[in-house]
XYZ file of C-alpha atoms in Angstrom:
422
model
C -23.183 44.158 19.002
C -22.791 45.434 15.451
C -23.540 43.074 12.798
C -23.357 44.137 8.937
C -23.297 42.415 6.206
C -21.791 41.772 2.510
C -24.377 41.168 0.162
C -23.145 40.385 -3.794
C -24.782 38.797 -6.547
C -23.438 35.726 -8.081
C -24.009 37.630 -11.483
C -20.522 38.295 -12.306
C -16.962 38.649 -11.233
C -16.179 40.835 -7.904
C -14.792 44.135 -9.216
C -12.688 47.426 -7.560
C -16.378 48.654 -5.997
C -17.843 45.497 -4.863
C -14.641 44.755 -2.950
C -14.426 48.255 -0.903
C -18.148 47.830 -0.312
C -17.575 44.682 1.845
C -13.886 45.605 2.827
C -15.412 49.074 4.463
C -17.827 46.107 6.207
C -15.363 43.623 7.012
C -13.269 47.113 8.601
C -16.233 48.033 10.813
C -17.070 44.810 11.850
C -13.293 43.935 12.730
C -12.990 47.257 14.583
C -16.090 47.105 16.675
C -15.677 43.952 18.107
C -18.875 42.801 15.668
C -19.809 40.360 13.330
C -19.341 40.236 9.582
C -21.460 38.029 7.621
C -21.788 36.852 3.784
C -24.845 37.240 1.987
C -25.186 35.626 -1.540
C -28.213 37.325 -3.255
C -28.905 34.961 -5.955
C -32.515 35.265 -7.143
C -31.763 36.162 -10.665
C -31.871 32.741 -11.753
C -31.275 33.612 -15.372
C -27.390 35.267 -14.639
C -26.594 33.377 -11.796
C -23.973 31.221 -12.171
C -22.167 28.797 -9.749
C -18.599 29.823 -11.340
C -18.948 33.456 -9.833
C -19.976 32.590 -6.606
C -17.305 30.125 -6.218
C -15.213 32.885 -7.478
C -16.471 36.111 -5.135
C -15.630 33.254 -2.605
C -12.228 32.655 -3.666
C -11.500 36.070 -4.003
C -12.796 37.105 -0.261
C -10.867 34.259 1.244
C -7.571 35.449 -0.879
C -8.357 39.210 0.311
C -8.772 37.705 3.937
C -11.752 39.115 4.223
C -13.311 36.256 6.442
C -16.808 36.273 7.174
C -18.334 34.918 10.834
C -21.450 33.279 9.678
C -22.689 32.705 6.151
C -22.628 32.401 3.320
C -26.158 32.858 3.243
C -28.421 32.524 -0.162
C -31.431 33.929 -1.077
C -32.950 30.921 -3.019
C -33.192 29.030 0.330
C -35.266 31.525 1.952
C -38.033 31.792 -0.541
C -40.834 30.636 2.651
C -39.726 33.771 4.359
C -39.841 36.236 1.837
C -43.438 34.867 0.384
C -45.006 34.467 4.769
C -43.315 38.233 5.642
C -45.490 39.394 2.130
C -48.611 37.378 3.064
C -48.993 39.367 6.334
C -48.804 42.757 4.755
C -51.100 41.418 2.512
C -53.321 40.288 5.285
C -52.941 43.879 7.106
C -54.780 45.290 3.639
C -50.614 47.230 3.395
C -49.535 45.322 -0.017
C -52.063 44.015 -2.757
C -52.164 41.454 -5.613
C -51.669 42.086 -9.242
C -51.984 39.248 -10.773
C -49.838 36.614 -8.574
C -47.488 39.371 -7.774
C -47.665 41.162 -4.254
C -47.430 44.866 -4.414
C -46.738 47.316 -1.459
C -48.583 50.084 -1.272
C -45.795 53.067 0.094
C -46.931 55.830 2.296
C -47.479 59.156 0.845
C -45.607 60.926 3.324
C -42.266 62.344 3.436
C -39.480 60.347 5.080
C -36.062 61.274 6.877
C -33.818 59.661 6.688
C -30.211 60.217 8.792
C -26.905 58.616 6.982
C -23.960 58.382 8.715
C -21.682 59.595 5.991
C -24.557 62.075 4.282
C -26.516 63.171 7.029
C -30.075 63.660 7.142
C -31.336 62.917 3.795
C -35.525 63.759 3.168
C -37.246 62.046 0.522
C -40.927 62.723 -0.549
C -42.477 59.123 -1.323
C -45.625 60.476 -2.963
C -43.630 60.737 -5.989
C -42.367 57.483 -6.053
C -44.389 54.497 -7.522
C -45.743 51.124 -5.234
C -42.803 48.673 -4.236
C -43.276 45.021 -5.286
C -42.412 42.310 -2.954
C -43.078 39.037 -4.695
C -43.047 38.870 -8.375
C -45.304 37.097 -10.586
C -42.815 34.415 -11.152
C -42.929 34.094 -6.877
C -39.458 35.248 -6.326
C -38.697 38.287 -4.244
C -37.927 41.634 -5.758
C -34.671 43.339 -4.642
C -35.884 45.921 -2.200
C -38.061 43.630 -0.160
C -35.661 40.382 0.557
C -32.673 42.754 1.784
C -35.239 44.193 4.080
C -36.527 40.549 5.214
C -32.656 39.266 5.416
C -31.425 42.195 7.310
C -34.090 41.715 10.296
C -33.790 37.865 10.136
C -29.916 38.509 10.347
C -30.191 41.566 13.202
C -27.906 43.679 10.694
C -27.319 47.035 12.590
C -25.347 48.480 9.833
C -26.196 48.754 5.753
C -23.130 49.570 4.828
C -23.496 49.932 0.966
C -22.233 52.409 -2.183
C -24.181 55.597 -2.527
C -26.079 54.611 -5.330
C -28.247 52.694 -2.940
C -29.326 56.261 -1.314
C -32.307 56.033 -3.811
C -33.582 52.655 -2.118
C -32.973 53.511 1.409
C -36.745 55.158 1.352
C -38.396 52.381 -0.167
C -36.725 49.916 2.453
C -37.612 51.754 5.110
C -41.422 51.913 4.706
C -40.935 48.199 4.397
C -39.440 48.540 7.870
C -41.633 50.673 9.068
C -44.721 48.626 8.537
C -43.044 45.266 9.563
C -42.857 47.627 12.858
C -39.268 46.945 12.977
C -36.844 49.535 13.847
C -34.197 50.142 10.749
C -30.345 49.809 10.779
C -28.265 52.571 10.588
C -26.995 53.360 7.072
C -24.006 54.652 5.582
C -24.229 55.340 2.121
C -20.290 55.349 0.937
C -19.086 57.355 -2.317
C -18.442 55.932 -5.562
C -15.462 54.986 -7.164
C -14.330 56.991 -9.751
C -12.160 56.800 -12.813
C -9.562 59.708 -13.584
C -12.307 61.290 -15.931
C -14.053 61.911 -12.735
C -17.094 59.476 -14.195
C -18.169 56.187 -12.538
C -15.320 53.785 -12.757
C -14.861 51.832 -16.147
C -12.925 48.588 -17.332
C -10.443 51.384 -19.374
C -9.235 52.608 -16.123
C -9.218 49.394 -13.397
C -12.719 48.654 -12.989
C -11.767 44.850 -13.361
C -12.268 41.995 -11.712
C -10.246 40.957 -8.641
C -8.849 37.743 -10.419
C -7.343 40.040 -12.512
C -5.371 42.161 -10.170
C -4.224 39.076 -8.691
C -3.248 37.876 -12.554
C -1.760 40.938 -12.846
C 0.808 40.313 -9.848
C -0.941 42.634 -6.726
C -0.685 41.318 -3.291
C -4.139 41.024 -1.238
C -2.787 43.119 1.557
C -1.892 45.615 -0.936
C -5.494 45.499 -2.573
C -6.583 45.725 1.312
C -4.693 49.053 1.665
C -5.360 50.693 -1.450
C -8.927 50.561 -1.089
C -9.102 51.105 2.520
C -8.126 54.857 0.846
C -11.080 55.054 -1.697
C -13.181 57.177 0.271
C -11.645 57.007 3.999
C -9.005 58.192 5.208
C -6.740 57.704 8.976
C -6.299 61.287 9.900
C -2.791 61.189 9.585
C -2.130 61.283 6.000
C -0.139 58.005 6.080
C -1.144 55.746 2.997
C 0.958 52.991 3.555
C -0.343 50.637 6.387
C -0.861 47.093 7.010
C -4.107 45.612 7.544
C -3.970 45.643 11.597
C -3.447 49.243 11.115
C -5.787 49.992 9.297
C -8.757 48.287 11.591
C -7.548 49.838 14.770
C -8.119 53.262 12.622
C -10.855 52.469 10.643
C -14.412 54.447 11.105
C -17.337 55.516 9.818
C -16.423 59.469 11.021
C -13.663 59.551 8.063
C -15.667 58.378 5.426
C -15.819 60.911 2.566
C -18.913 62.593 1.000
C -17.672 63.061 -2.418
C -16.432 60.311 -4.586
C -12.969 58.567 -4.746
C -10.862 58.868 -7.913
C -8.834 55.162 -8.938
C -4.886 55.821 -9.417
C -3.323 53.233 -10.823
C -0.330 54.555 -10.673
C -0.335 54.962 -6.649
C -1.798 50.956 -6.210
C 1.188 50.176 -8.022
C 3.462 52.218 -5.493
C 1.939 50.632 -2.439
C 1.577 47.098 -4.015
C 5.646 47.773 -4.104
C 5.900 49.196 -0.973
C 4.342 45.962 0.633
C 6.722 43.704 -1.890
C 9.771 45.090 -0.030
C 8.027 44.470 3.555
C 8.178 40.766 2.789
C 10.859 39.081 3.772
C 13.526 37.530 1.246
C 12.109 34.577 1.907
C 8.809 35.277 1.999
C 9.090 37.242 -1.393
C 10.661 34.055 -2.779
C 8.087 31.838 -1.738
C 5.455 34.858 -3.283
C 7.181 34.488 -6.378
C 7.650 30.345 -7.077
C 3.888 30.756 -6.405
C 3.513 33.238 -8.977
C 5.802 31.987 -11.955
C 6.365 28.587 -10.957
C 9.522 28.204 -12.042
C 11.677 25.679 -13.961
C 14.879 25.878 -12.261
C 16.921 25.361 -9.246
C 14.839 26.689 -6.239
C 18.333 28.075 -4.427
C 19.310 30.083 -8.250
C 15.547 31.081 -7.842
C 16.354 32.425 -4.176
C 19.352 34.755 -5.420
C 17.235 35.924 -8.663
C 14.502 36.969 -5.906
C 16.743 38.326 -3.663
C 17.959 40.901 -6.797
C 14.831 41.939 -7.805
C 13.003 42.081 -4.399
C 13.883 45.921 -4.422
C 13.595 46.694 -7.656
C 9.989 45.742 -8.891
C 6.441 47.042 -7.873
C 4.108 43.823 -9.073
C 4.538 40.323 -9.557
C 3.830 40.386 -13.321
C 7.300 43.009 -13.348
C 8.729 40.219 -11.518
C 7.711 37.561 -14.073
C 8.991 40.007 -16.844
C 12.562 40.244 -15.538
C 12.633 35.945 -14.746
C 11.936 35.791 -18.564
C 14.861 37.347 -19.652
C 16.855 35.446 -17.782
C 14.942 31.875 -18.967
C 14.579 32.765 -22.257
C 16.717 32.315 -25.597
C 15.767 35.201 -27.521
C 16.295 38.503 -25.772
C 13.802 41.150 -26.777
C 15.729 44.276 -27.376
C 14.251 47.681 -26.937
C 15.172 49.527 -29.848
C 15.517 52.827 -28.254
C 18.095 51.683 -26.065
C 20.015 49.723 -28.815
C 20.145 53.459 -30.773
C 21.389 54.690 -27.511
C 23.929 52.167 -26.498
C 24.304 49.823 -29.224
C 24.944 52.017 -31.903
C 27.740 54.173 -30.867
C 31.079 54.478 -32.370
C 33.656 51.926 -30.538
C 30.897 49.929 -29.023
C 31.644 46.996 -31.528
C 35.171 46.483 -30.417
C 34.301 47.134 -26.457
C 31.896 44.417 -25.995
C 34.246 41.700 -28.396
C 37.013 42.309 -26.083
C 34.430 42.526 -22.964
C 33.206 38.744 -24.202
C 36.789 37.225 -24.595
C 37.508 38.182 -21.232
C 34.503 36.955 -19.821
C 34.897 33.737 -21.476
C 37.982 33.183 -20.074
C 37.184 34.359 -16.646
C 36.792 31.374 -13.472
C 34.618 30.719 -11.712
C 32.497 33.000 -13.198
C 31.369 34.778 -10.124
C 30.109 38.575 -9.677
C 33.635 39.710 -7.733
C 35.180 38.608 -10.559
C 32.873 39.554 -13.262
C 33.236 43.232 -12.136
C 37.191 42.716 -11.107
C 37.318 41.998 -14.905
C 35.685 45.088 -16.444
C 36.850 47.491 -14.265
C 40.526 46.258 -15.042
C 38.960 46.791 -19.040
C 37.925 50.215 -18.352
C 41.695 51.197 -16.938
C 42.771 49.587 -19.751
C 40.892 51.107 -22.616
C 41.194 54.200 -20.689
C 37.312 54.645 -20.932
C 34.038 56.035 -18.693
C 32.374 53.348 -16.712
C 28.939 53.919 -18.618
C 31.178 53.421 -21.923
C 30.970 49.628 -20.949
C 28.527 48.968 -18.578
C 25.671 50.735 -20.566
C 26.565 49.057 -23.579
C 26.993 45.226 -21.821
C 23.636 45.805 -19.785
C 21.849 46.538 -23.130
C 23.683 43.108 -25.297
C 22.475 40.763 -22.590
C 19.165 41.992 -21.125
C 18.113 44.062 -24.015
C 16.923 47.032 -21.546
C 18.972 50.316 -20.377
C 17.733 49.382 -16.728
C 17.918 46.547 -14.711
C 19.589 45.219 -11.607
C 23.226 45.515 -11.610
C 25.020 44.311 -14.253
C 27.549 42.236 -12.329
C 24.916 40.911 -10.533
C 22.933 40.081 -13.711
C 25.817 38.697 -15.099
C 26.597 36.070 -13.036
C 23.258 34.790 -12.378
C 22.549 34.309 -16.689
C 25.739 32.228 -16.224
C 28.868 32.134 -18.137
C 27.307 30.554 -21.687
C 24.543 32.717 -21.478
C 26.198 35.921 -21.549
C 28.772 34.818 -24.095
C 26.253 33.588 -26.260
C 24.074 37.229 -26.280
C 27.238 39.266 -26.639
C 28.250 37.103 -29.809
C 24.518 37.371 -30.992
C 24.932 41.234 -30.873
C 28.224 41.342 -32.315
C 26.441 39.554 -35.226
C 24.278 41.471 -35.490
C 26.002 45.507 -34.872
């Protein structure tokens, strides 16, 4: 049965990398009938800290990506590390300095076969001794993933490439434990549209922040499924079931994946407008939590459902409708605010909206397209104008709609604010 593993360090926040690393694990283990199990390698005493572990937690359980058995830490299986060391000490294969325990590595050359890289061949005579217990008695790196991975029967290391330059080292460790070694895939790194290793100036984040920033899990789930895999179809937009009953190792690239913002944005939207209205609703008094009648809330979701790509969007467009003050953009007021006739458009446009009940979005639009006959004007003559006076933007959802979900006092009092003020 395969069995791999996810293996973080409670040193910090999960970020972009971290999270493909042990979704590409959770995929394999979900497609292969195996077992997926959480690791928590925690022997850096000094940067450890209880708030990120509770928070890579958080954030696996909010991807979904559940783990069988764990999590597992490190600290708790000091005894192991320290008795696996003592017996290559004992075989004369590791040495003290000091009250560290050194291994002493082969000088031989070792190949090695990845799964995504193929055979790789590294010459360990030009690499230094490996230590296994430091002086402090805590395990170094290399040697406790090796001791963890046979104690847990991992069949699959399923890590980023940057690992490749351990994979020797951790074998010879293998190799005199006489155990037999999983089977590694080494995947490619993420990269940033500068075609360097991913920074913070273009997404290398934290996951609590794309979920701050309004992206849905599943969305996360399918973006990142596409950082250095791909179906075989050249469909990008899946769900996650999809994606497991295509995922394998075979389509894993070679060369490293560049981070689009841009396209998570598109597929975080695409998956908004899966959701049901209802669903989206629920999504959203999550998100904002809301002040306000929950069936207003419902028709406010229902308008924007199709119209924005993240949940922070969707926050952005509940605020003009909550707030007092509308924020204008100033290149739309020069565009629409500013023309000749505009003035005495939206004073009439207000009187008659006053006046109109009930104040519903039939009549609303009954009313101004009467107006435009009237005035013998273009459609955009009003509506462009009357969009800009009451959201302060040149795009939004339609202005009848909009209208009659500010209300009747709200609208009047924006369009008398900008008559003011024009």
């Amino acid at each position: 049965m395969v069995r791999v593993r996810f293996a973080p360090s409670p040193t910090g926040y999960l970020h972009i990398g971290s999270v493909r690393t042990a979704l590409f694990n959770w995929l394999y283990a979900r497609s292969q009938g195996g077992v997926f199990i959480l690791r928590i390698e925690d022997t850096d005493q000094k940067r450890s800290s209880d708030v990120y572990m509770e928070e890579i937690i958080a954030d696996l359980k909010w991807l979904g990506l559940n783990w069988d058995e764990g999590p597992f830490f490190q600290t708790k299986r000091f005894d192991m590390y320290r008795s696996n060391a003592q017996k290559l000490l004992e075989q004369g294969l590791a040495y003290k300095d000091g009250e560290a325990i050194i291994f002493k590595i082969p000088d031989e050359k070792v190949k090695i076969y990845d799964l995504v890289h193929g055979e790789i061949e590294v010459d360990n005579t030009l690499i230094d001794d490996l230590v296994l217990i430091k002086s402090d008695g805590s395990p170094a790196y290399n040697f406790a993933c090796v001791i963890d991975d046979i104690d847990m029967q991992i069949t699959h290391v399923i890590r980023g490439d940057d690992h490749i330059s351990n994979t020797n080292k951790q074998v010879a460790v293998y190799n005199a434990l006489g155990v037999k070694p999983p089977k590694f895939a080494h995947i490619p790194l993420i990269l940033g549209p500068d075609k360097a290793p991913l920074s913070k100036r273009f997404g290398a984040v934290s996951i609590t922040d794309y979920r701050q920033m309004g992206y849905l899990p599943q969305a996360l789930v399918n973006y990142l499924s596409l950082l250095g895999w791909a179906p075989g179809d050249n469909k990008e937009f899946m769900s996650v079931e999809e994606i497991v009953k295509k995922f394998s190792l075979k389509r894993i690239n070679k060369t490293g994946a560049e981070f689009n913002l841009d396209k998570l944005r598109w597929i975080n939207g695409e998956h908004i407008r899966k959701l049901t209205s209802d669903e989206f609703a629920a999504i959203g008094i999550d998100f904002i939590k809301p002040d306000c009648d929950e069936k207003w809330f419902k028709k406010f979701a229902a308008l924007y459902h199709p119209r924005v790509k993240t949940l922070i969007e969707f926050r952005e467009e509940f605020g003009i409708f909550m707030s007092d003050e509308v924020q204008y953009n100033q290149e739309a007021v020069e565009k629409f605010l500013k023309k000749d006739k505009v003035s005495s458009i939206l004073s009439i446009t207000r009187e008659r909206l006053e006046k109109l009940d009930p104040f519903t979005q039939e009549n609303i639009e009954k009313s101004s397209r009467a107006l435009i006959e009237e005035l013998k004007i273009e459609s955009s003559d009003l509506i462009h104008p009357l969009r800009v006076a009451v959201t302060g933007k040149a795009v939004s959802a339609g202005v009848f709609e909009v209208l009659a979900l500010l209300g009747k006092d709200k609208v009047v009092t924006r369009l008398e604010r900008v008559l003011t003020q024009t």
